[in-house]
């Protein structure tokens, strides 16, 4: 069994038995896939508790990164190969699926391209090394501005690097641009515009637009937009719902 869900931001209550009783029939060869913003954020006792709790579940948890992850921590982890693609092991059964990779799950090919541009930074990104950081920080807090702090709540690695784009293209060319399922956090530009025209296209959404045009696929799952809906039949936007992936 493969279930797909959306952004968690470190809140894993939806995987409890009360909300997800289907796990009674699952084992380590069954998967829950999270479409970004998993919540690998800060090395705190609370986070350790919930990661251990999730590791104790009968299924294996897989996730692509969103824009709200601590990329400094992620990039310090060793890279392994799993099911054909590069991964980070958060725990033995909590696995980060890296960008531009191909994986074989239950005989089906999955392409992953995590990341997204933050849309809650309208009022700027503060550098904690700046001499006026404290003054600016508390002014923005008092005036309820939308901002983030570099290296604390925002990382430039939220968008893919040139190397990650290049590796994604190489991997898709290797399978002649044919996969069964695509997993991302944000949407191709045309799909994003259908969801909300207030979102501004960026290099990643334009790259995914190219993938949409060139790649043959059955399903495309994504998160990021905090809603549950289907766009153009094959694009499934996930937030809190758990959808079982079934092949025709």
PDB file of C-alpha atoms in Angstrom:
ATOM      1  CA  UNK A   1       0.000   0.000   0.000  1.00  0.00           C
ATOM      2  CA  UNK A   2       1.116   3.542  -0.760  1.00  0.00           C
ATOM      3  CA  UNK A   3      -0.623   6.561   0.793  1.00  0.00           C
ATOM      4  CA  UNK A   4       0.181  10.167  -0.064  1.00  0.00           C
ATOM      5  CA  UNK A   5      -0.460  13.215   2.103  1.00  0.00           C
ATOM      6  CA  UNK A   6       0.558  16.871   2.287  1.00  0.00           C
ATOM      7  CA  UNK A   7       2.423  19.292   4.530  1.00  0.00           C
ATOM      8  CA  UNK A   8       2.952  18.243   8.151  1.00  0.00           C
ATOM      9  CA  UNK A   9       5.188  21.004   9.563  1.00  0.00           C
ATOM     10  CA  UNK A  10       6.215  18.594  12.312  1.00  0.00           C
ATOM     11  CA  UNK A  11       2.635  17.710  13.308  1.00  0.00           C
ATOM     12  CA  UNK A  12       2.164  13.964  12.797  1.00  0.00           C
ATOM     13  CA  UNK A  13      -1.162  13.455  14.557  1.00  0.00           C
ATOM     14  CA  UNK A  14      -2.821  12.416  11.289  1.00  0.00           C
ATOM     15  CA  UNK A  15      -0.766   9.201  11.441  1.00  0.00           C
ATOM     16  CA  UNK A  16      -2.256   8.168  14.758  1.00  0.00           C
ATOM     17  CA  UNK A  17      -4.471   5.087  14.911  1.00  0.00           C
ATOM     18  CA  UNK A  18      -7.586   7.205  15.536  1.00  0.00           C
ATOM     19  CA  UNK A  19      -7.210   9.116  12.275  1.00  0.00           C
ATOM     20  CA  UNK A  20      -5.481   6.450  10.194  1.00  0.00           C
ATOM     21  CA  UNK A  21      -6.748   2.982  11.197  1.00  0.00           C
ATOM     22  CA  UNK A  22      -5.634   1.537   7.838  1.00  0.00           C
ATOM     23  CA  UNK A  23      -2.161   1.163   9.318  1.00  0.00           C
ATOM     24  CA  UNK A  24      -3.362  -1.990  11.099  1.00  0.00           C
ATOM     25  CA  UNK A  25      -2.893  -3.775   7.777  1.00  0.00           C
ATOM     26  CA  UNK A  26       0.458  -2.161   6.928  1.00  0.00           C
ATOM     27  CA  UNK A  27       4.099  -3.186   7.370  1.00  0.00           C
ATOM     28  CA  UNK A  28       7.523  -1.804   6.455  1.00  0.00           C
ATOM     29  CA  UNK A  29       6.922  -2.575   2.784  1.00  0.00           C
ATOM     30  CA  UNK A  30       3.977  -0.147   2.803  1.00  0.00           C
ATOM     31  CA  UNK A  31       4.604   3.573   2.455  1.00  0.00           C
ATOM     32  CA  UNK A  32       3.328   6.948   3.560  1.00  0.00           C
ATOM     33  CA  UNK A  33       4.626   9.732   1.287  1.00  0.00           C
ATOM     34  CA  UNK A  34       4.617  13.359   2.487  1.00  0.00           C
ATOM     35  CA  UNK A  35       4.705  16.020  -0.246  1.00  0.00           C
ATOM     36  CA  UNK A  36       7.022  18.495   1.442  1.00  0.00           C
ATOM     37  CA  UNK A  37       7.249  20.577   4.614  1.00  0.00           C
ATOM     38  CA  UNK A  38       7.829  17.440   6.645  1.00  0.00           C
ATOM     39  CA  UNK A  39       9.092  19.484   9.574  1.00  0.00           C
ATOM     40  CA  UNK A  40      12.757  18.532  10.020  1.00  0.00           C
ATOM     41  CA  UNK A  41      13.374  21.823  11.732  1.00  0.00           C
ATOM     42  CA  UNK A  42      15.159  21.968  15.102  1.00  0.00           C
ATOM     43  CA  UNK A  43      16.992  19.449  17.251  1.00  0.00           C
ATOM     44  CA  UNK A  44      14.672  19.683  20.265  1.00  0.00           C
ATOM     45  CA  UNK A  45      13.363  17.070  22.729  1.00  0.00           C
ATOM     46  CA  UNK A  46       9.864  17.543  21.288  1.00  0.00           C
ATOM     47  CA  UNK A  47      11.050  16.868  17.747  1.00  0.00           C
ATOM     48  CA  UNK A  48      13.014  13.804  18.908  1.00  0.00           C
ATOM     49  CA  UNK A  49       9.891  12.482  20.617  1.00  0.00           C
ATOM     50  CA  UNK A  50       7.733  12.798  17.510  1.00  0.00           C
ATOM     51  CA  UNK A  51      10.368  11.378  15.180  1.00  0.00           C
ATOM     52  CA  UNK A  52      10.729   8.354  17.481  1.00  0.00           C
ATOM     53  CA  UNK A  53       6.930   8.072  17.609  1.00  0.00           C
ATOM     54  CA  UNK A  54       6.736   8.106  13.810  1.00  0.00           C
ATOM     55  CA  UNK A  55       9.607   5.632  13.520  1.00  0.00           C
ATOM     56  CA  UNK A  56       7.583   3.245  15.699  1.00  0.00           C
ATOM     57  CA  UNK A  57       4.723   3.110  13.219  1.00  0.00           C
ATOM     58  CA  UNK A  58       4.365  -0.109  11.167  1.00  0.00           C
ATOM     59  CA  UNK A  59       4.816   1.622   7.789  1.00  0.00           C
ATOM     60  CA  UNK A  60       7.800   3.379   6.197  1.00  0.00           C
ATOM     61  CA  UNK A  61       7.593   7.179   5.943  1.00  0.00           C
ATOM     62  CA  UNK A  62       8.971   8.874   2.825  1.00  0.00           C
ATOM     63  CA  UNK A  63       9.084  12.610   2.178  1.00  0.00           C
ATOM     64  CA  UNK A  64      10.241  15.182  -0.306  1.00  0.00           C
ATOM     65  CA  UNK A  65      11.428  18.474   1.112  1.00  0.00           C
ATOM     66  CA  UNK A  66       9.367  21.643   0.992  1.00  0.00           C
ATOM     67  CA  UNK A  67      10.522  25.186   1.645  1.00  0.00           C
ATOM     68  CA  UNK A  68      10.073  24.940   5.422  1.00  0.00           C
ATOM     69  CA  UNK A  69      12.863  22.502   6.302  1.00  0.00           C
ATOM     70  CA  UNK A  70      16.182  23.091   8.046  1.00  0.00           C
ATOM     71  CA  UNK A  71      18.430  22.562   5.048  1.00  0.00           C
ATOM     72  CA  UNK A  72      21.586  23.039   7.103  1.00  0.00           C
ATOM     73  CA  UNK A  73      20.686  19.936   9.106  1.00  0.00           C
ATOM     74  CA  UNK A  74      19.553  18.002   6.050  1.00  0.00           C
ATOM     75  CA  UNK A  75      22.726  18.690   4.109  1.00  0.00           C
ATOM     76  CA  UNK A  76      24.879  17.483   7.000  1.00  0.00           C
ATOM     77  CA  UNK A  77      23.393  13.987   6.732  1.00  0.00           C
ATOM     78  CA  UNK A  78      25.223  11.286   4.753  1.00  0.00           C
ATOM     79  CA  UNK A  79      23.763  10.431   1.351  1.00  0.00           C
ATOM     80  CA  UNK A  80      22.728   6.839   0.688  1.00  0.00           C
ATOM     81  CA  UNK A  81      21.205   5.010  -2.269  1.00  0.00           C
ATOM     82  CA  UNK A  82      17.784   3.448  -1.707  1.00  0.00           C
ATOM     83  CA  UNK A  83      15.399   1.939  -4.255  1.00  0.00           C
ATOM     84  CA  UNK A  84      17.492   3.434  -7.060  1.00  0.00           C
ATOM     85  CA  UNK A  85      17.782   7.037  -5.860  1.00  0.00           C
ATOM     86  CA  UNK A  86      19.655   9.187  -3.358  1.00  0.00           C
ATOM     87  CA  UNK A  87      18.196   9.564   0.133  1.00  0.00           C
ATOM     88  CA  UNK A  88      18.843  10.851   3.636  1.00  0.00           C
ATOM     89  CA  UNK A  89      17.887   8.501   6.483  1.00  0.00           C
ATOM     90  CA  UNK A  90      16.367  10.504   9.340  1.00  0.00           C
ATOM     91  CA  UNK A  91      15.648   7.151  11.000  1.00  0.00           C
ATOM     92  CA  UNK A  92      15.812   3.697   9.401  1.00  0.00           C
ATOM     93  CA  UNK A  93      12.155   4.018   8.395  1.00  0.00           C
ATOM     94  CA  UNK A  94      11.879   7.805   7.946  1.00  0.00           C
ATOM     95  CA  UNK A  95      13.512   8.625   4.621  1.00  0.00           C
ATOM     96  CA  UNK A  96      14.057  11.918   2.812  1.00  0.00           C
ATOM     97  CA  UNK A  97      13.723  11.481  -0.967  1.00  0.00           C
ATOM     98  CA  UNK A  98      16.212  13.877  -2.513  1.00  0.00           C
ATOM     99  CA  UNK A  99      15.695  16.173  -5.494  1.00  0.00           C
ATOM    100  CA  UNK A 100      15.840  15.020  -9.086  1.00  0.00           C
ATOM    101  CA  UNK A 101      15.806  11.327  -8.199  1.00  0.00           C
ATOM    102  CA  UNK A 102      14.082   8.202  -9.508  1.00  0.00           C
ATOM    103  CA  UNK A 103      12.851   5.445  -7.199  1.00  0.00           C
ATOM    104  CA  UNK A 104      11.251   2.081  -7.810  1.00  0.00           C
ATOM    105  CA  UNK A 105       8.422   1.333  -5.378  1.00  0.00           C
ATOM    106  CA  UNK A 106       6.253  -1.730  -5.841  1.00  0.00           C
ATOM    107  CA  UNK A 107       7.314  -1.955  -9.480  1.00  0.00           C
ATOM    108  CA  UNK A 108       6.469   1.676 -10.278  1.00  0.00           C
ATOM    109  CA  UNK A 109       8.807   4.574 -11.052  1.00  0.00           C
ATOM    110  CA  UNK A 110       8.621   7.745  -8.947  1.00  0.00           C
ATOM    111  CA  UNK A 111      10.374  11.019  -9.823  1.00  0.00           C
ATOM    112  CA  UNK A 112      10.969  13.529  -7.016  1.00  0.00           C
ATOM    113  CA  UNK A 113      11.732  17.250  -7.067  1.00  0.00           C
ATOM    114  CA  UNK A 114      11.276  18.889  -3.686  1.00  0.00           C
ATOM    115  CA  UNK A 115      11.655  22.534  -2.784  1.00  0.00           C
ATOM    116  CA  UNK A 116       9.579  25.669  -3.266  1.00  0.00           C
ATOM    117  CA  UNK A 117       9.899  29.420  -2.974  1.00  0.00           C
ATOM    118  CA  UNK A 118       8.562  30.781   0.311  1.00  0.00           C
ATOM    119  CA  UNK A 119       5.562  33.067  -0.054  1.00  0.00           C
ATOM    120  CA  UNK A 120       5.548  34.351   3.523  1.00  0.00           C
ATOM    121  CA  UNK A 121       8.579  36.640   3.188  1.00  0.00           C
ATOM    122  CA  UNK A 122       6.906  39.735   1.734  1.00  0.00           C
ATOM    123  CA  UNK A 123       8.544  41.965   4.324  1.00  0.00           C
ATOM    124  CA  UNK A 124      12.043  40.640   3.910  1.00  0.00           C
ATOM    125  CA  UNK A 125      14.645  38.164   5.132  1.00  0.00           C
ATOM    126  CA  UNK A 126      16.800  39.297   8.030  1.00  0.00           C
ATOM    127  CA  UNK A 127      20.448  38.383   8.427  1.00  0.00           C
ATOM    128  CA  UNK A 128      21.282  37.698  12.105  1.00  0.00           C
ATOM    129  CA  UNK A 129      24.828  38.909  11.443  1.00  0.00           C
ATOM    130  CA  UNK A 130      23.630  42.386  10.450  1.00  0.00           C
ATOM    131  CA  UNK A 131      24.444  45.108  13.029  1.00  0.00           C
ATOM    132  CA  UNK A 132      20.826  46.272  13.231  1.00  0.00           C
ATOM    133  CA  UNK A 133      19.336  42.768  13.365  1.00  0.00           C
ATOM    134  CA  UNK A 134      17.832  42.992  16.865  1.00  0.00           C
ATOM    135  CA  UNK A 135      16.211  46.339  16.176  1.00  0.00           C
ATOM    136  CA  UNK A 136      14.774  45.217  12.827  1.00  0.00           C
ATOM    137  CA  UNK A 137      13.639  41.863  14.190  1.00  0.00           C
ATOM    138  CA  UNK A 138      11.615  43.286  17.050  1.00  0.00           C
ATOM    139  CA  UNK A 139      10.196  46.080  14.899  1.00  0.00           C
ATOM    140  CA  UNK A 140       8.913  43.538  12.375  1.00  0.00           C
ATOM    141  CA  UNK A 141       7.525  41.378  15.179  1.00  0.00           C
ATOM    142  CA  UNK A 142       5.681  44.299  16.780  1.00  0.00           C
ATOM    143  CA  UNK A 143       4.236  45.412  13.453  1.00  0.00           C
ATOM    144  CA  UNK A 144       3.261  41.835  12.521  1.00  0.00           C
ATOM    145  CA  UNK A 145       5.203  41.769   9.303  1.00  0.00           C
ATOM    146  CA  UNK A 146       5.752  38.673   7.146  1.00  0.00           C
ATOM    147  CA  UNK A 147       9.459  37.957   7.363  1.00  0.00           C
ATOM    148  CA  UNK A 148      11.989  35.197   7.986  1.00  0.00           C
ATOM    149  CA  UNK A 149      15.484  34.947   9.461  1.00  0.00           C
ATOM    150  CA  UNK A 150      18.304  33.496   7.387  1.00  0.00           C
ATOM    151  CA  UNK A 151      19.642  30.254   8.843  1.00  0.00           C
ATOM    152  CA  UNK A 152      16.905  30.183  11.488  1.00  0.00           C
ATOM    153  CA  UNK A 153      13.576  30.110   9.656  1.00  0.00           C
ATOM    154  CA  UNK A 154      14.671  30.502   6.023  1.00  0.00           C
ATOM    155  CA  UNK A 155      17.396  28.960   3.879  1.00  0.00           C
ATOM    156  CA  UNK A 156      18.433  29.795   0.299  1.00  0.00           C
ATOM    157  CA  UNK A 157      18.497  26.050  -0.368  1.00  0.00           C
ATOM    158  CA  UNK A 158      14.690  26.064  -0.406  1.00  0.00           C
ATOM    159  CA  UNK A 159      15.105  26.237  -4.201  1.00  0.00           C
ATOM    160  CA  UNK A 160      17.143  23.617  -6.096  1.00  0.00           C
ATOM    161  CA  UNK A 161      20.737  24.199  -7.091  1.00  0.00           C
ATOM    162  CA  UNK A 162      22.001  24.126 -10.662  1.00  0.00           C
ATOM    163  CA  UNK A 163      23.440  20.663  -9.998  1.00  0.00           C
ATOM    164  CA  UNK A 164      20.053  19.376  -8.797  1.00  0.00           C
ATOM    165  CA  UNK A 165      18.301  20.648 -11.918  1.00  0.00           C
ATOM    166  CA  UNK A 166      20.949  19.015 -14.101  1.00  0.00           C
ATOM    167  CA  UNK A 167      20.728  15.710 -12.259  1.00  0.00           C
ATOM    168  CA  UNK A 168      16.935  15.745 -12.569  1.00  0.00           C
ATOM    169  CA  UNK A 169      17.170  16.144 -16.347  1.00  0.00           C
ATOM    170  CA  UNK A 170      19.815  13.404 -16.632  1.00  0.00           C
ATOM    171  CA  UNK A 171      17.659  10.986 -14.660  1.00  0.00           C
ATOM    172  CA  UNK A 172      14.532  11.732 -16.691  1.00  0.00           C
ATOM    173  CA  UNK A 173      16.459  11.315 -19.930  1.00  0.00           C
ATOM    174  CA  UNK A 174      17.662   7.953 -18.652  1.00  0.00           C
ATOM    175  CA  UNK A 175      14.043   6.705 -18.584  1.00  0.00           C
ATOM    176  CA  UNK A 176      13.066   8.544 -21.785  1.00  0.00           C
ATOM    177  CA  UNK A 177      10.923  10.997 -19.794  1.00  0.00           C
ATOM    178  CA  UNK A 178       8.493   8.268 -18.729  1.00  0.00           C
ATOM    179  CA  UNK A 179       7.586   7.700 -15.070  1.00  0.00           C
ATOM    180  CA  UNK A 180       4.525   6.461 -13.233  1.00  0.00           C
ATOM    181  CA  UNK A 181       4.296   9.159 -10.565  1.00  0.00           C
ATOM    182  CA  UNK A 182       5.832  12.565  -9.857  1.00  0.00           C
ATOM    183  CA  UNK A 183       6.224  13.876  -6.300  1.00  0.00           C
ATOM    184  CA  UNK A 184       6.920  17.564  -5.665  1.00  0.00           C
ATOM    185  CA  UNK A 185       6.135  20.264  -3.133  1.00  0.00           C
ATOM    186  CA  UNK A 186       5.140  23.078  -5.473  1.00  0.00           C
ATOM    187  CA  UNK A 187       3.338  22.886  -8.810  1.00  0.00           C
ATOM    188  CA  UNK A 188       4.237  23.600 -12.418  1.00  0.00           C
ATOM    189  CA  UNK A 189       3.601  27.240 -13.289  1.00  0.00           C
ATOM    190  CA  UNK A 190       0.353  26.617 -15.196  1.00  0.00           C
ATOM    191  CA  UNK A 191      -1.113  24.514 -12.379  1.00  0.00           C
ATOM    192  CA  UNK A 192      -0.019  27.032  -9.752  1.00  0.00           C
ATOM    193  CA  UNK A 193      -1.769  29.814 -11.655  1.00  0.00           C
ATOM    194  CA  UNK A 194      -4.987  27.784 -11.674  1.00  0.00           C
ATOM    195  CA  UNK A 195      -4.691  27.320  -7.916  1.00  0.00           C
ATOM    196  CA  UNK A 196      -3.977  30.979  -7.117  1.00  0.00           C
ATOM    197  CA  UNK A 197      -2.882  33.733  -9.496  1.00  0.00           C
ATOM    198  CA  UNK A 198      -1.303  35.611  -6.602  1.00  0.00           C
ATOM    199  CA  UNK A 199       1.603  33.154  -6.641  1.00  0.00           C
ATOM    200  CA  UNK A 200       4.536  34.435  -8.696  1.00  0.00           C
ATOM    201  CA  UNK A 201       6.220  31.949 -11.072  1.00  0.00           C
ATOM    202  CA  UNK A 202       9.853  31.172 -10.322  1.00  0.00           C
ATOM    203  CA  UNK A 203      12.604  29.029 -11.756  1.00  0.00           C
ATOM    204  CA  UNK A 204      11.385  25.861 -10.032  1.00  0.00           C
ATOM    205  CA  UNK A 205       7.753  26.200 -11.118  1.00  0.00           C
ATOM    206  CA  UNK A 206       8.974  26.939 -14.660  1.00  0.00           C
ATOM    207  CA  UNK A 207      11.248  23.880 -14.540  1.00  0.00           C
ATOM    208  CA  UNK A 208       8.313  21.760 -13.416  1.00  0.00           C
ATOM    209  CA  UNK A 209       6.289  23.254 -16.266  1.00  0.00           C
ATOM    210  CA  UNK A 210       8.908  21.889 -18.655  1.00  0.00           C
ATOM    211  CA  UNK A 211       8.670  18.493 -16.946  1.00  0.00           C
ATOM    212  CA  UNK A 212       4.884  18.633 -17.288  1.00  0.00           C
ATOM    213  CA  UNK A 213       5.252  19.274 -21.009  1.00  0.00           C
ATOM    214  CA  UNK A 214       7.910  16.653 -21.753  1.00  0.00           C
ATOM    215  CA  UNK A 215       7.279  13.852 -19.288  1.00  0.00           C
ATOM    216  CA  UNK A 216       4.740  11.048 -19.580  1.00  0.00           C
ATOM    217  CA  UNK A 217       3.220  10.213 -16.186  1.00  0.00           C
ATOM    218  CA  UNK A 218       0.046   8.888 -14.585  1.00  0.00           C
ATOM    219  CA  UNK A 219      -0.158  10.970 -11.390  1.00  0.00           C
ATOM    220  CA  UNK A 220       1.500  14.073  -9.973  1.00  0.00           C
ATOM    221  CA  UNK A 221       1.170  14.648  -6.221  1.00  0.00           C
ATOM    222  CA  UNK A 222       2.128  17.936  -4.547  1.00  0.00           C
ATOM    223  CA  UNK A 223       1.586  19.943  -1.363  1.00  0.00           C
ATOM    224  CA  UNK A 224       2.521  23.546  -0.501  1.00  0.00           C
ATOM    225  CA  UNK A 225      -0.843  25.234  -1.154  1.00  0.00           C
ATOM    226  CA  UNK A 226      -2.669  24.002   1.975  1.00  0.00           C
ATOM    227  CA  UNK A 227      -5.687  22.594   0.208  1.00  0.00           C
ATOM    228  CA  UNK A 228      -7.026  19.241  -0.975  1.00  0.00           C
ATOM    229  CA  UNK A 229      -8.098  19.224  -4.607  1.00  0.00           C
ATOM    230  CA  UNK A 230      -7.498  17.764  -8.054  1.00  0.00           C
ATOM    231  CA  UNK A 231      -6.433  19.922 -11.015  1.00  0.00           C
ATOM    232  CA  UNK A 232      -6.580  18.748 -14.632  1.00  0.00           C
ATOM    233  CA  UNK A 233      -7.313  15.155 -13.566  1.00  0.00           C
ATOM    234  CA  UNK A 234      -3.723  14.068 -12.835  1.00  0.00           C
ATOM    235  CA  UNK A 235      -2.477  16.775 -10.446  1.00  0.00           C
ATOM    236  CA  UNK A 236      -3.486  15.911  -6.874  1.00  0.00           C
ATOM    237  CA  UNK A 237      -2.902  18.710  -4.369  1.00  0.00           C
ATOM    238  CA  UNK A 238      -2.598  17.323  -0.843  1.00  0.00           C
ATOM    239  CA  UNK A 239      -2.772  18.876   2.563  1.00  0.00           C
ATOM    240  CA  UNK A 240      -4.306  16.912   5.447  1.00  0.00           C
ATOM    241  CA  UNK A 241      -6.061  14.135   3.562  1.00  0.00           C
ATOM    242  CA  UNK A 242      -4.532  10.680   3.086  1.00  0.00           C
ATOM    243  CA  UNK A 243      -4.995   9.339  -0.448  1.00  0.00           C
ATOM    244  CA  UNK A 244      -4.218   5.736  -1.341  1.00  0.00           C
ATOM    245  CA  UNK A 245      -2.377   5.437  -4.617  1.00  0.00           C
ATOM    246  CA  UNK A 246      -4.072   2.867  -6.814  1.00  0.00           C
ATOM    247  CA  UNK A 247      -2.956   1.925 -10.300  1.00  0.00           C
ATOM    248  CA  UNK A 248      -5.406   1.333 -13.094  1.00  0.00           C
TER     249      UNK A 248
END
